Amino acid sequence: MNRFATKVGLLISRIKPHPGVIVLIALQLNLAPAIAAPALPMYDGLVHQGVASCANSVCHGSVIPHIDSNIAHTEYTVWTRKDPHSQTFNDLFRADYIAITRKLGLKPPHREPTCLACHASNIPEPYRGAKFSMNDGIGCETCHGGAEKYLSTHTAEGATRARNIEQGLYPTDNLRHRARLCLGCHYGTRDQFVTHEIMGAGHPRISFEFDLFTELLNPHVIFDDDYRARKPVYSHVKMWAVGQAMAAESMLEMLDGKHLQSAGLFPELSLFDCHSCHHPMSQQTWQPRSGTGLGPGAVPLNDSSLLMLRLILQQVAPRSGKDLAQQIRALHQASNTGLKATQQASARLRTLVDKAIATIDAHEFAAADVVALTRSLLAAGIDGEYADYIAAEQAVMAIGALIAAWDAIEPFDGQTSQIVSESMNILYESVANDESFKPRTFANALQRLRGGLLE
């Protein structure tokens, strides 16, 4: 794990992000084959045989890696011993989780579908095999798909990756599909979403960045030559870029769904920038943002992923990036007009985002891209585009990934390394607590970092 990911990992531990799904660490550039988006494993309509079906020592439950095998055979062991996803169901018995459901008038967390949707593999009972157990939390099939058809054949002589996918194995080697899988819990879907009401009852705010959260996990695969011969692997920058694009898509899907509409006076407030309202009245922190065009007192949408996507696309495809920026601004303007205008603007933006996803997925990020993206992120922050906490939080995670990639390509000299480390420490600390976030301190740290890197 690189030192920047380790630092920001401390930040994530303070934020207490919502548990989600298992993902794989990725290290180098490559492209996954383009295939139609499959159903997420929770909705695949296949029998889930249970974690115990994978745990035999000759399968995935060995204590030590097997020699002369194309897989480690320790995948279950790593998951059960080192991966927090194995404990997500047990977390539901904690007093703070129980307090949330009591406030909401729901069932106890370990029996409440709202909680089980992301803390366990809460598939319909007809699809639970003999060894299935809710106690397994986010288990093998929660990410890899119900094993009803592939369990007995996926290692048979002549078995192929394509055939296994046809039989229900979820294609985690495809970066878009893997990001969509993670975002299903780490952001939400139309069917499972941490609403403002749930957060009001005590649930932590959702915070997620695809590459960083992957980096913080213990990998249950070995990225050797044999793995690379069978599956693609990805750079941190590629994972960050595609992850942001997919997060933007998820956000727009929510705007088009039931959550933006409300039977009450207000729409679903978790779709908006939390800290437009959640700050002391004595803190006069508002400042103009060219990306929204909104004035004081307006409550902007949570556009953190769109902000990152805009900068990525302006680097990868400048003309498309300009169009995207204009449409993001139009969405912000529409969101302060009415529901119909917002959904119309969201639909137009969604078309551009879908094209952006394909463009970014096809782009091989080079060293020049890393430097240019770092410049753009720093410039946008210094210009005030990260004045809201959630955008600043995403920017720190992005800058951490880009700085690590830059340092790996061309190691910093001693003086530069010291300035970078000191500046990053200030950035990490500035977003460690949303209640003490100060936009000016954050922008000053960005200015110092830019000076150390680029001047």
XYZ file of C-alpha atoms in Angstrom, residues 199-439:
241
model
C -28.755 9.637 8.410
C -30.862 11.823 10.649
C -31.389 8.769 12.851
C -27.627 8.320 13.186
C -26.283 6.500 10.138
C -22.889 7.836 8.998
C -22.762 9.855 5.812
C -21.787 7.782 2.791
C -18.238 8.417 1.599
C -16.588 6.415 -1.177
C -13.870 6.575 -3.792
C -13.415 3.439 -5.866
C -9.631 3.318 -6.217
C -8.825 4.296 -2.645
C -11.246 1.873 -1.025
C -9.836 -0.880 -3.223
C -6.308 0.026 -2.186
C -7.235 -0.167 1.489
C -8.486 -3.751 1.220
C -6.345 -6.856 1.558
C -6.332 -8.392 -1.932
C -7.497 -11.971 -2.196
C -5.786 -12.489 -5.539
C -2.149 -12.512 -6.615
C -1.395 -10.277 -9.599
C 1.248 -12.431 -11.245
C 1.955 -13.121 -14.902
C -0.601 -15.912 -14.942
C -3.315 -13.553 -13.712
C -2.387 -10.942 -16.310
C -2.588 -13.556 -19.038
C -6.222 -14.229 -18.121
C -7.606 -10.920 -16.889
C -6.965 -7.197 -17.202
C -5.480 -5.148 -14.397
C -5.654 -1.394 -14.012
C -3.681 1.611 -12.874
C -4.816 3.617 -9.868
C -5.496 6.616 -12.103
C -7.665 4.545 -14.436
C -9.607 3.137 -11.501
C -10.104 6.591 -10.020
C -11.282 8.034 -13.336
C -13.716 5.243 -14.183
C -14.919 5.143 -10.589
C -15.765 8.842 -10.665
C -17.584 8.456 -13.970
C -19.651 5.570 -12.639
C -20.386 7.488 -9.431
C -21.664 10.390 -11.529
C -23.907 7.991 -13.410
C -25.275 6.615 -10.131
C -25.995 10.114 -8.863
C -27.939 10.984 -12.019
C -29.877 7.729 -11.809
C -31.019 8.767 -8.352
C -32.138 12.161 -9.643
C -34.278 10.386 -12.218
C -35.797 8.044 -9.647
C -38.313 8.131 -6.864
C -36.030 9.721 -4.278
C -35.932 13.190 -5.808
C -39.708 13.216 -5.763
C -41.260 13.426 -2.335
C -44.692 13.308 -0.815
C -43.558 16.013 1.588
C -42.367 19.557 1.179
C -38.726 18.679 0.501
C -37.043 16.308 -1.965
C -34.541 13.694 -0.777
C -32.012 15.951 0.920
C -29.146 13.447 0.861
C -28.834 14.176 -2.874
C -27.773 17.737 -2.049
C -24.665 19.243 -0.492
C -25.025 18.444 3.214
C -22.928 21.323 4.446
C -24.958 24.005 2.730
C -27.241 23.600 5.731
C -25.151 21.726 8.282
C -22.857 24.500 9.459
C -23.087 27.093 12.220
C -24.864 30.255 11.143
C -21.884 32.219 12.435
C -19.635 30.639 9.795
C -19.960 32.760 6.693
C -18.224 30.293 4.407
C -20.175 30.765 1.183
C -18.203 31.755 -1.881
C -19.133 31.722 -5.562
C -18.480 28.633 -7.662
C -18.283 29.067 -11.412
C -19.288 25.439 -11.868
C -22.748 26.018 -10.398
C -23.540 29.672 -10.954
C -25.696 29.633 -7.813
C -25.895 32.500 -5.380
C -25.831 32.627 -1.567
C -28.589 30.679 0.153
C -29.072 28.205 -2.703
C -28.695 24.529 -1.813
C -26.632 22.877 -4.560
C -26.790 19.232 -5.517
C -23.969 17.013 -4.316
C -21.891 17.282 -7.481
C -18.566 15.967 -6.144
C -18.331 13.107 -8.647
C -19.499 15.353 -11.482
C -16.798 17.852 -10.568
C -14.132 15.151 -10.727
C -15.581 13.788 -13.979
C -15.560 17.237 -15.561
C -11.828 17.621 -14.936
C -11.079 14.094 -16.170
C -13.033 14.537 -19.390
C -11.516 17.952 -20.065
C -8.159 16.184 -20.098
C -9.200 13.108 -22.062
C -11.582 14.778 -24.539
C -11.478 18.588 -24.165
C -14.454 19.396 -26.391
C -16.661 16.854 -24.626
C -15.383 18.151 -21.310
C -16.529 21.653 -22.161
C -19.999 20.387 -23.093
C -20.166 18.414 -19.860
C -19.209 21.458 -17.783
C -21.953 23.528 -19.406
C -24.560 20.853 -18.770
C -23.492 20.411 -15.127
C -24.003 24.134 -14.623
C -27.392 23.848 -16.335
C -28.362 21.064 -13.923
C -27.480 23.236 -10.946
C -29.545 26.080 -12.340
C -32.483 23.755 -12.987
C -32.302 22.264 -9.489
C -33.229 25.650 -8.080
C -36.139 25.968 -10.504
C -38.291 22.866 -10.058
C -38.600 19.079 -10.239
C -39.472 18.843 -13.931
C -36.635 21.149 -14.999
C -34.190 19.233 -12.822
C -35.118 15.868 -14.280
C -34.962 17.198 -17.827
C -31.500 18.664 -17.224
C -30.439 15.431 -15.503
C -31.542 13.366 -18.504
C -29.542 15.569 -20.882
C -26.511 15.326 -18.627
C -26.900 11.560 -18.317
C -26.471 11.215 -22.088
C -23.150 13.061 -21.886
C -22.023 11.047 -18.861
C -22.744 7.747 -20.610
C -20.550 8.852 -23.507
C -17.896 10.050 -21.065
C -17.775 6.639 -19.380
C -17.015 4.938 -22.687
C -14.407 7.571 -23.556
C -12.608 7.272 -20.238
C -12.773 3.483 -20.216
C -11.063 3.430 -23.612
C -8.349 5.897 -22.614
C -4.921 4.714 -21.512
C -3.696 7.230 -18.974
C -0.080 8.232 -19.564
C 2.381 10.175 -17.424
C 1.352 13.432 -19.107
C -2.255 12.796 -18.092
C -1.236 12.320 -14.466
C 0.599 15.663 -14.383
C -2.170 17.512 -16.240
C -4.932 16.095 -14.045
C -3.008 17.038 -10.918
C -2.619 20.589 -12.248
C -6.337 20.791 -13.029
C -7.419 19.495 -9.635
C -5.159 21.927 -7.802
C -6.224 24.866 -9.955
C -9.931 24.127 -9.500
C -9.484 23.899 -5.743
C -7.531 27.114 -5.524
C -10.280 28.790 -7.565
C -12.857 27.716 -4.973
C -14.524 24.749 -6.652
C -14.008 22.634 -3.500
C -15.459 25.138 -1.070
C -18.003 22.552 0.059
C -16.719 19.756 2.262
C -17.835 16.763 0.194
C -16.097 18.054 -2.936
C -12.955 18.773 -0.890
C -13.026 15.243 0.519
C -13.208 13.742 -2.986
C -10.448 16.079 -4.162
C -8.102 14.921 -1.395
C -8.661 11.284 -2.303
C -8.102 12.097 -5.970
C -4.960 14.131 -5.353
C -3.604 11.327 -3.165
C -4.012 8.831 -6.016
C -2.505 11.169 -8.603
C 0.448 12.186 -6.426
C 1.217 8.528 -5.715
C 1.085 7.759 -9.442
C 3.320 10.749 -10.245
C 5.841 9.713 -7.576
C 5.884 6.163 -8.964
C 6.520 7.370 -12.508
C 9.122 9.998 -11.610
C 10.166 9.892 -7.924
C 10.242 13.289 -6.243
C 13.524 14.699 -5.025
C 14.028 15.240 -1.309
C 12.816 18.834 -1.134
C 9.770 18.210 -3.309
C 8.905 15.081 -1.362
C 9.009 17.033 1.898
C 6.745 19.799 0.594
C 4.332 17.252 -0.873
C 4.174 15.252 2.357
C 3.656 18.340 4.517
C 0.989 19.735 2.192
C -0.817 16.407 1.946
C -0.811 16.106 5.727
C -2.548 19.484 5.945
C -5.062 18.420 3.303
C -5.823 15.150 5.071
C -6.240 16.918 8.368
C -8.428 19.627 6.860
C -11.045 17.065 5.751
C -10.706 14.733 8.744
C -13.678 16.403 10.426
C -16.461 17.956 8.385
C -17.510 20.178 11.281
C -14.141 21.916 11.387
C -13.559 22.171 7.628
C -12.256 25.593 6.571
C -12.246 26.253 2.817
